[in-house]
Amino acid sequence: MVYDLIIIGAGPAGMTAGVFAKRKGLKALLISKDIGGQASWTKDIENYMGFQEIDGTVLMERFAAQTQDVQLEEKQVSVRDVHKEGILFKVITEANEELLTKTIIITSGKKPKMLDIPGEVEFRNKGVS
Protein backbone atom coordinates (compact mmCIF):
# COMPACT_ATOMS: atom_id res chain seq x y z
CA MET A 1 0.00 0.00 0.00
CA VAL A 2 1.18 3.52 -0.78
CA TYR A 3 0.04 6.35 1.48
CA ASP A 4 -0.64 9.84 0.17
CA LEU A 5 0.95 11.22 3.34
CA ILE A 6 2.92 9.92 6.30
CA ILE A 7 3.36 12.24 9.26
CA ILE A 8 6.18 11.49 11.69
CA GLY A 9 5.47 12.94 15.11
CA ALA A 10 2.17 13.01 17.00
CA GLY A 11 2.34 16.25 18.92
CA PRO A 12 0.02 19.18 18.14
CA ALA A 13 1.53 19.84 14.69
CA GLY A 14 1.46 16.21 13.54
CA MET A 15 -2.04 15.54 14.82
CA THR A 16 -3.35 18.73 13.21
CA ALA A 17 -1.72 17.84 9.90
CA GLY A 18 -3.32 14.41 10.07
CA VAL A 19 -6.80 15.78 10.72
CA PHE A 20 -6.54 18.23 7.81
CA ALA A 21 -5.20 15.50 5.50
CA LYS A 22 -8.09 13.17 6.32
CA ARG A 23 -10.62 15.97 5.82
CA LYS A 24 -9.17 16.44 2.33
CA GLY A 25 -9.64 12.75 1.58
CA LEU A 26 -5.98 11.70 1.74
CA LYS A 27 -4.81 8.23 2.77
CA ALA A 28 -2.74 9.41 5.73
CA LEU A 29 -0.75 7.72 8.48
CA LEU A 30 0.49 9.24 11.73
CA ILE A 31 3.60 7.60 13.22
CA SER A 32 5.12 8.41 16.59
CA LYS A 33 6.70 6.67 19.53
CA ASP A 34 4.32 8.59 21.78
CA ILE A 35 1.01 10.31 21.17
CA GLY A 36 0.79 13.93 22.28
CA GLY A 37 4.49 14.71 22.42
CA GLN A 38 5.89 17.20 24.90
CA ALA A 39 2.50 18.90 25.31
CA SER A 40 1.05 15.73 26.84
CA TRP A 41 3.36 15.93 29.85
CA THR A 42 3.16 19.69 30.32
CA LYS A 43 1.01 20.62 33.30
CA ASP A 44 -0.21 24.10 32.42
CA ILE A 45 -0.26 25.43 28.89
CA GLU A 46 -0.91 29.16 28.89
CA ASN A 47 -0.03 30.12 25.33
CA TYR A 48 -2.45 28.05 23.25
CA MET A 49 -5.05 30.09 21.39
CA GLY A 50 -8.59 29.59 22.61
CA PHE A 51 -7.59 28.66 26.16
CA GLN A 52 -6.42 30.98 28.92
CA GLU A 53 -4.91 27.91 30.52
CA ILE A 54 -5.28 24.18 29.92
CA ASP A 55 -3.59 21.06 31.20
CA GLY A 56 -1.41 19.56 28.45
CA THR A 57 -2.78 16.07 28.97
CA VAL A 58 -6.36 17.32 28.57
CA LEU A 59 -5.46 19.27 25.44
CA MET A 60 -3.76 16.28 23.83
CA GLU A 61 -6.74 14.07 24.74
CA ARG A 62 -8.92 16.50 22.78
CA PHE A 63 -6.50 16.36 19.84
CA ALA A 64 -6.57 12.55 19.97
CA ALA A 65 -10.37 12.57 19.97
CA GLN A 66 -10.30 14.59 16.75
CA THR A 67 -7.86 12.21 15.08
CA GLN A 68 -10.17 9.34 16.03
CA ASP A 69 -13.23 11.22 14.71
CA VAL A 70 -11.66 11.47 11.24
CA GLN A 71 -10.36 7.88 11.50
CA LEU A 72 -6.71 8.85 11.09
CA GLU A 73 -4.58 5.71 10.97
CA GLU A 74 -1.89 5.71 13.67
CA LYS A 75 1.14 3.58 14.46
CA GLN A 76 2.86 3.96 17.80
CA VAL A 77 6.44 3.09 16.91
CA SER A 78 9.73 4.93 16.39
CA VAL A 79 11.01 5.64 12.90
CA ARG A 80 14.47 4.31 12.15
CA ASP A 81 15.03 5.64 8.62
CA VAL A 82 13.47 7.73 5.88
CA HIS A 83 14.82 7.85 2.37
CA LYS A 84 13.73 8.54 -1.18
CA GLU A 85 12.97 5.54 -3.34
CA GLY A 86 12.18 6.65 -6.88
CA ILE A 87 9.31 9.11 -6.68
CA LEU A 88 8.22 7.80 -3.27
CA PHE A 89 9.57 7.99 0.26
CA LYS A 90 10.28 4.82 2.23
CA VAL A 91 9.77 5.03 5.98
CA ILE A 92 11.32 2.20 8.00
CA THR A 93 10.16 1.73 11.57
CA GLU A 94 12.07 0.21 14.47
CA ALA A 95 9.90 -2.88 13.94
CA ASN A 96 11.46 -3.10 10.43
CA GLU A 97 8.14 -2.32 8.78
CA GLU A 98 8.63 -0.58 5.44
CA LEU A 99 6.00 1.99 4.49
CA LEU A 100 5.75 3.92 1.22
CA THR A 101 4.32 7.40 0.78
CA LYS A 102 4.06 10.12 -1.83
CA THR A 103 4.58 12.88 0.73
CA ILE A 104 6.09 13.10 4.18
CA ILE A 105 5.78 15.66 6.97
CA ILE A 106 8.21 15.51 9.87
CA THR A 107 6.89 17.08 13.08
CA SER A 108 9.26 15.41 15.50
CA GLY A 109 9.18 18.32 17.95
CA LYS A 110 11.70 18.60 20.70
CA LYS A 111 12.66 17.18 24.02
CA PRO A 112 14.09 19.59 26.58
CA LYS A 113 17.65 18.98 27.70
CA MET A 114 18.00 17.81 31.25
CA LEU A 115 20.41 19.83 33.40
CA ASP A 116 21.08 17.01 35.87
CA ILE A 117 20.70 19.28 38.90
CA PRO A 118 19.14 18.53 42.30
CA GLY A 119 15.32 18.81 42.28
CA GLU A 120 15.00 18.86 38.49
CA VAL A 121 13.01 15.64 38.23
CA GLU A 122 10.85 16.25 41.30
CA PHE A 123 9.86 19.76 40.21
CA ARG A 124 9.36 19.09 36.52
CA ASN A 125 5.99 20.52 35.37
CA LYS A 126 5.58 22.29 38.71
CA GLY A 127 6.86 25.70 37.67
CA VAL A 128 10.50 24.88 36.98
CA SER A 129 11.51 25.29 33.37
PDB file of C-alpha atoms in Angstrom:
ATOM      1  CA  MET A   1       0.000   0.000   0.000  1.00  0.00           C
ATOM      2  CA  VAL A   2       1.184   3.525  -0.777  1.00  0.00           C
ATOM      3  CA  TYR A   3       0.044   6.352   1.479  1.00  0.00           C
ATOM      4  CA  ASP A   4      -0.635   9.835   0.175  1.00  0.00           C
ATOM      5  CA  LEU A   5       0.948  11.218   3.343  1.00  0.00           C
ATOM      6  CA  ILE A   6       2.921   9.916   6.298  1.00  0.00           C
ATOM      7  CA  ILE A   7       3.357  12.239   9.262  1.00  0.00           C
ATOM      8  CA  ILE A   8       6.178  11.490  11.687  1.00  0.00           C
ATOM      9  CA  GLY A   9       5.465  12.940  15.114  1.00  0.00           C
ATOM     10  CA  ALA A  10       2.169  13.013  17.003  1.00  0.00           C
ATOM     11  CA  GLY A  11       2.335  16.255  18.923  1.00  0.00           C
ATOM     12  CA  PRO A  12       0.017  19.179  18.145  1.00  0.00           C
ATOM     13  CA  ALA A  13       1.529  19.838  14.689  1.00  0.00           C
ATOM     14  CA  GLY A  14       1.457  16.213  13.545  1.00  0.00           C
ATOM     15  CA  MET A  15      -2.041  15.539  14.823  1.00  0.00           C
ATOM     16  CA  THR A  16      -3.354  18.734  13.209  1.00  0.00           C
ATOM     17  CA  ALA A  17      -1.723  17.844   9.896  1.00  0.00           C
ATOM     18  CA  GLY A  18      -3.324  14.407  10.068  1.00  0.00           C
ATOM     19  CA  VAL A  19      -6.804  15.775  10.716  1.00  0.00           C
ATOM     20  CA  PHE A  20      -6.543  18.233   7.811  1.00  0.00           C
ATOM     21  CA  ALA A  21      -5.201  15.504   5.501  1.00  0.00           C
ATOM     22  CA  LYS A  22      -8.090  13.170   6.318  1.00  0.00           C
ATOM     23  CA  ARG A  23     -10.617  15.970   5.818  1.00  0.00           C
ATOM     24  CA  LYS A  24      -9.175  16.438   2.332  1.00  0.00           C
ATOM     25  CA  GLY A  25      -9.638  12.747   1.581  1.00  0.00           C
ATOM     26  CA  LEU A  26      -5.984  11.702   1.740  1.00  0.00           C
ATOM     27  CA  LYS A  27      -4.810   8.231   2.771  1.00  0.00           C
ATOM     28  CA  ALA A  28      -2.740   9.407   5.730  1.00  0.00           C
ATOM     29  CA  LEU A  29      -0.750   7.718   8.484  1.00  0.00           C
ATOM     30  CA  LEU A  30       0.491   9.244  11.732  1.00  0.00           C
ATOM     31  CA  ILE A  31       3.603   7.598  13.220  1.00  0.00           C
ATOM     32  CA  SER A  32       5.121   8.410  16.585  1.00  0.00           C
ATOM     33  CA  LYS A  33       6.705   6.671  19.526  1.00  0.00           C
ATOM     34  CA  ASP A  34       4.318   8.591  21.779  1.00  0.00           C
ATOM     35  CA  ILE A  35       1.013  10.314  21.170  1.00  0.00           C
ATOM     36  CA  GLY A  36       0.788  13.934  22.282  1.00  0.00           C
ATOM     37  CA  GLY A  37       4.488  14.713  22.418  1.00  0.00           C
ATOM     38  CA  GLN A  38       5.890  17.204  24.895  1.00  0.00           C
ATOM     39  CA  ALA A  39       2.498  18.901  25.314  1.00  0.00           C
ATOM     40  CA  SER A  40       1.047  15.727  26.838  1.00  0.00           C
ATOM     41  CA  TRP A  41       3.358  15.933  29.855  1.00  0.00           C
ATOM     42  CA  THR A  42       3.164  19.692  30.321  1.00  0.00           C
ATOM     43  CA  LYS A  43       1.007  20.617  33.301  1.00  0.00           C
ATOM     44  CA  ASP A  44      -0.211  24.101  32.423  1.00  0.00           C
ATOM     45  CA  ILE A  45      -0.258  25.433  28.885  1.00  0.00           C
ATOM     46  CA  GLU A  46      -0.905  29.164  28.894  1.00  0.00           C
ATOM     47  CA  ASN A  47      -0.029  30.116  25.326  1.00  0.00           C
ATOM     48  CA  TYR A  48      -2.451  28.049  23.251  1.00  0.00           C
ATOM     49  CA  MET A  49      -5.053  30.090  21.392  1.00  0.00           C
ATOM     50  CA  GLY A  50      -8.592  29.587  22.608  1.00  0.00           C
ATOM     51  CA  PHE A  51      -7.593  28.658  26.157  1.00  0.00           C
ATOM     52  CA  GLN A  52      -6.417  30.981  28.922  1.00  0.00           C
ATOM     53  CA  GLU A  53      -4.906  27.906  30.518  1.00  0.00           C
ATOM     54  CA  ILE A  54      -5.283  24.179  29.916  1.00  0.00           C
ATOM     55  CA  ASP A  55      -3.590  21.060  31.198  1.00  0.00           C
ATOM     56  CA  GLY A  56      -1.413  19.564  28.454  1.00  0.00           C
ATOM     57  CA  THR A  57      -2.784  16.072  28.969  1.00  0.00           C
ATOM     58  CA  VAL A  58      -6.358  17.321  28.572  1.00  0.00           C
ATOM     59  CA  LEU A  59      -5.464  19.274  25.437  1.00  0.00           C
ATOM     60  CA  MET A  60      -3.762  16.280  23.831  1.00  0.00           C
ATOM     61  CA  GLU A  61      -6.737  14.065  24.739  1.00  0.00           C
ATOM     62  CA  ARG A  62      -8.919  16.498  22.776  1.00  0.00           C
ATOM     63  CA  PHE A  63      -6.500  16.363  19.841  1.00  0.00           C
ATOM     64  CA  ALA A  64      -6.568  12.546  19.972  1.00  0.00           C
ATOM     65  CA  ALA A  65     -10.373  12.574  19.970  1.00  0.00           C
ATOM     66  CA  GLN A  66     -10.303  14.589  16.748  1.00  0.00           C
ATOM     67  CA  THR A  67      -7.855  12.206  15.082  1.00  0.00           C
ATOM     68  CA  GLN A  68     -10.169   9.345  16.025  1.00  0.00           C
ATOM     69  CA  ASP A  69     -13.233  11.217  14.709  1.00  0.00           C
ATOM     70  CA  VAL A  70     -11.661  11.469  11.241  1.00  0.00           C
ATOM     71  CA  GLN A  71     -10.360   7.878  11.500  1.00  0.00           C
ATOM     72  CA  LEU A  72      -6.711   8.850  11.088  1.00  0.00           C
ATOM     73  CA  GLU A  73      -4.579   5.712  10.973  1.00  0.00           C
ATOM     74  CA  GLU A  74      -1.894   5.709  13.668  1.00  0.00           C
ATOM     75  CA  LYS A  75       1.136   3.583  14.458  1.00  0.00           C
ATOM     76  CA  GLN A  76       2.858   3.955  17.804  1.00  0.00           C
ATOM     77  CA  VAL A  77       6.436   3.086  16.907  1.00  0.00           C
ATOM     78  CA  SER A  78       9.729   4.925  16.395  1.00  0.00           C
ATOM     79  CA  VAL A  79      11.006   5.641  12.898  1.00  0.00           C
ATOM     80  CA  ARG A  80      14.471   4.312  12.147  1.00  0.00           C
ATOM     81  CA  ASP A  81      15.033   5.644   8.621  1.00  0.00           C
ATOM     82  CA  VAL A  82      13.473   7.734   5.875  1.00  0.00           C
ATOM     83  CA  HIS A  83      14.817   7.850   2.368  1.00  0.00           C
ATOM     84  CA  LYS A  84      13.731   8.540  -1.175  1.00  0.00           C
ATOM     85  CA  GLU A  85      12.974   5.537  -3.344  1.00  0.00           C
ATOM     86  CA  GLY A  86      12.177   6.647  -6.879  1.00  0.00           C
ATOM     87  CA  ILE A  87       9.305   9.113  -6.684  1.00  0.00           C
ATOM     88  CA  LEU A  88       8.218   7.803  -3.269  1.00  0.00           C
ATOM     89  CA  PHE A  89       9.574   7.986   0.264  1.00  0.00           C
ATOM     90  CA  LYS A  90      10.282   4.821   2.227  1.00  0.00           C
ATOM     91  CA  VAL A  91       9.766   5.029   5.984  1.00  0.00           C
ATOM     92  CA  ILE A  92      11.324   2.203   8.000  1.00  0.00           C
ATOM     93  CA  THR A  93      10.160   1.732  11.570  1.00  0.00           C
ATOM     94  CA  GLU A  94      12.074   0.213  14.471  1.00  0.00           C
ATOM     95  CA  ALA A  95       9.897  -2.877  13.936  1.00  0.00           C
ATOM     96  CA  ASN A  96      11.463  -3.105  10.430  1.00  0.00           C
ATOM     97  CA  GLU A  97       8.144  -2.323   8.784  1.00  0.00           C
ATOM     98  CA  GLU A  98       8.627  -0.582   5.440  1.00  0.00           C
ATOM     99  CA  LEU A  99       6.002   1.994   4.487  1.00  0.00           C
ATOM    100  CA  LEU A 100       5.753   3.925   1.220  1.00  0.00           C
ATOM    101  CA  THR A 101       4.324   7.395   0.785  1.00  0.00           C
ATOM    102  CA  LYS A 102       4.058  10.116  -1.829  1.00  0.00           C
ATOM    103  CA  THR A 103       4.584  12.878   0.731  1.00  0.00           C
ATOM    104  CA  ILE A 104       6.094  13.101   4.185  1.00  0.00           C
ATOM    105  CA  ILE A 105       5.780  15.656   6.967  1.00  0.00           C
ATOM    106  CA  ILE A 106       8.215  15.508   9.869  1.00  0.00           C
ATOM    107  CA  THR A 107       6.894  17.076  13.079  1.00  0.00           C
ATOM    108  CA  SER A 108       9.260  15.410  15.496  1.00  0.00           C
ATOM    109  CA  GLY A 109       9.179  18.316  17.949  1.00  0.00           C
ATOM    110  CA  LYS A 110      11.705  18.600  20.702  1.00  0.00           C
ATOM    111  CA  LYS A 111      12.662  17.177  24.024  1.00  0.00           C
ATOM    112  CA  PRO A 112      14.094  19.593  26.579  1.00  0.00           C
ATOM    113  CA  LYS A 113      17.647  18.982  27.703  1.00  0.00           C
ATOM    114  CA  MET A 114      17.999  17.814  31.253  1.00  0.00           C
ATOM    115  CA  LEU A 115      20.409  19.829  33.397  1.00  0.00           C
ATOM    116  CA  ASP A 116      21.075  17.006  35.874  1.00  0.00           C
ATOM    117  CA  ILE A 117      20.703  19.279  38.899  1.00  0.00           C
ATOM    118  CA  PRO A 118      19.137  18.533  42.295  1.00  0.00           C
ATOM    119  CA  GLY A 119      15.323  18.806  42.279  1.00  0.00           C
ATOM    120  CA  GLU A 120      14.998  18.862  38.489  1.00  0.00           C
ATOM    121  CA  VAL A 121      13.013  15.638  38.232  1.00  0.00           C
ATOM    122  CA  GLU A 122      10.853  16.245  41.304  1.00  0.00           C
ATOM    123  CA  PHE A 123       9.857  19.755  40.213  1.00  0.00           C
ATOM    124  CA  ARG A 124       9.358  19.094  36.515  1.00  0.00           C
ATOM    125  CA  ASN A 125       5.986  20.525  35.369  1.00  0.00           C
ATOM    126  CA  LYS A 126       5.584  22.294  38.715  1.00  0.00           C
ATOM    127  CA  GLY A 127       6.858  25.702  37.673  1.00  0.00           C
ATOM    128  CA  VAL A 128      10.500  24.878  36.983  1.00  0.00           C
ATOM    129  CA  SER A 129      11.510  25.289  33.373  1.00  0.00           C
TER     130      SER A 129
END
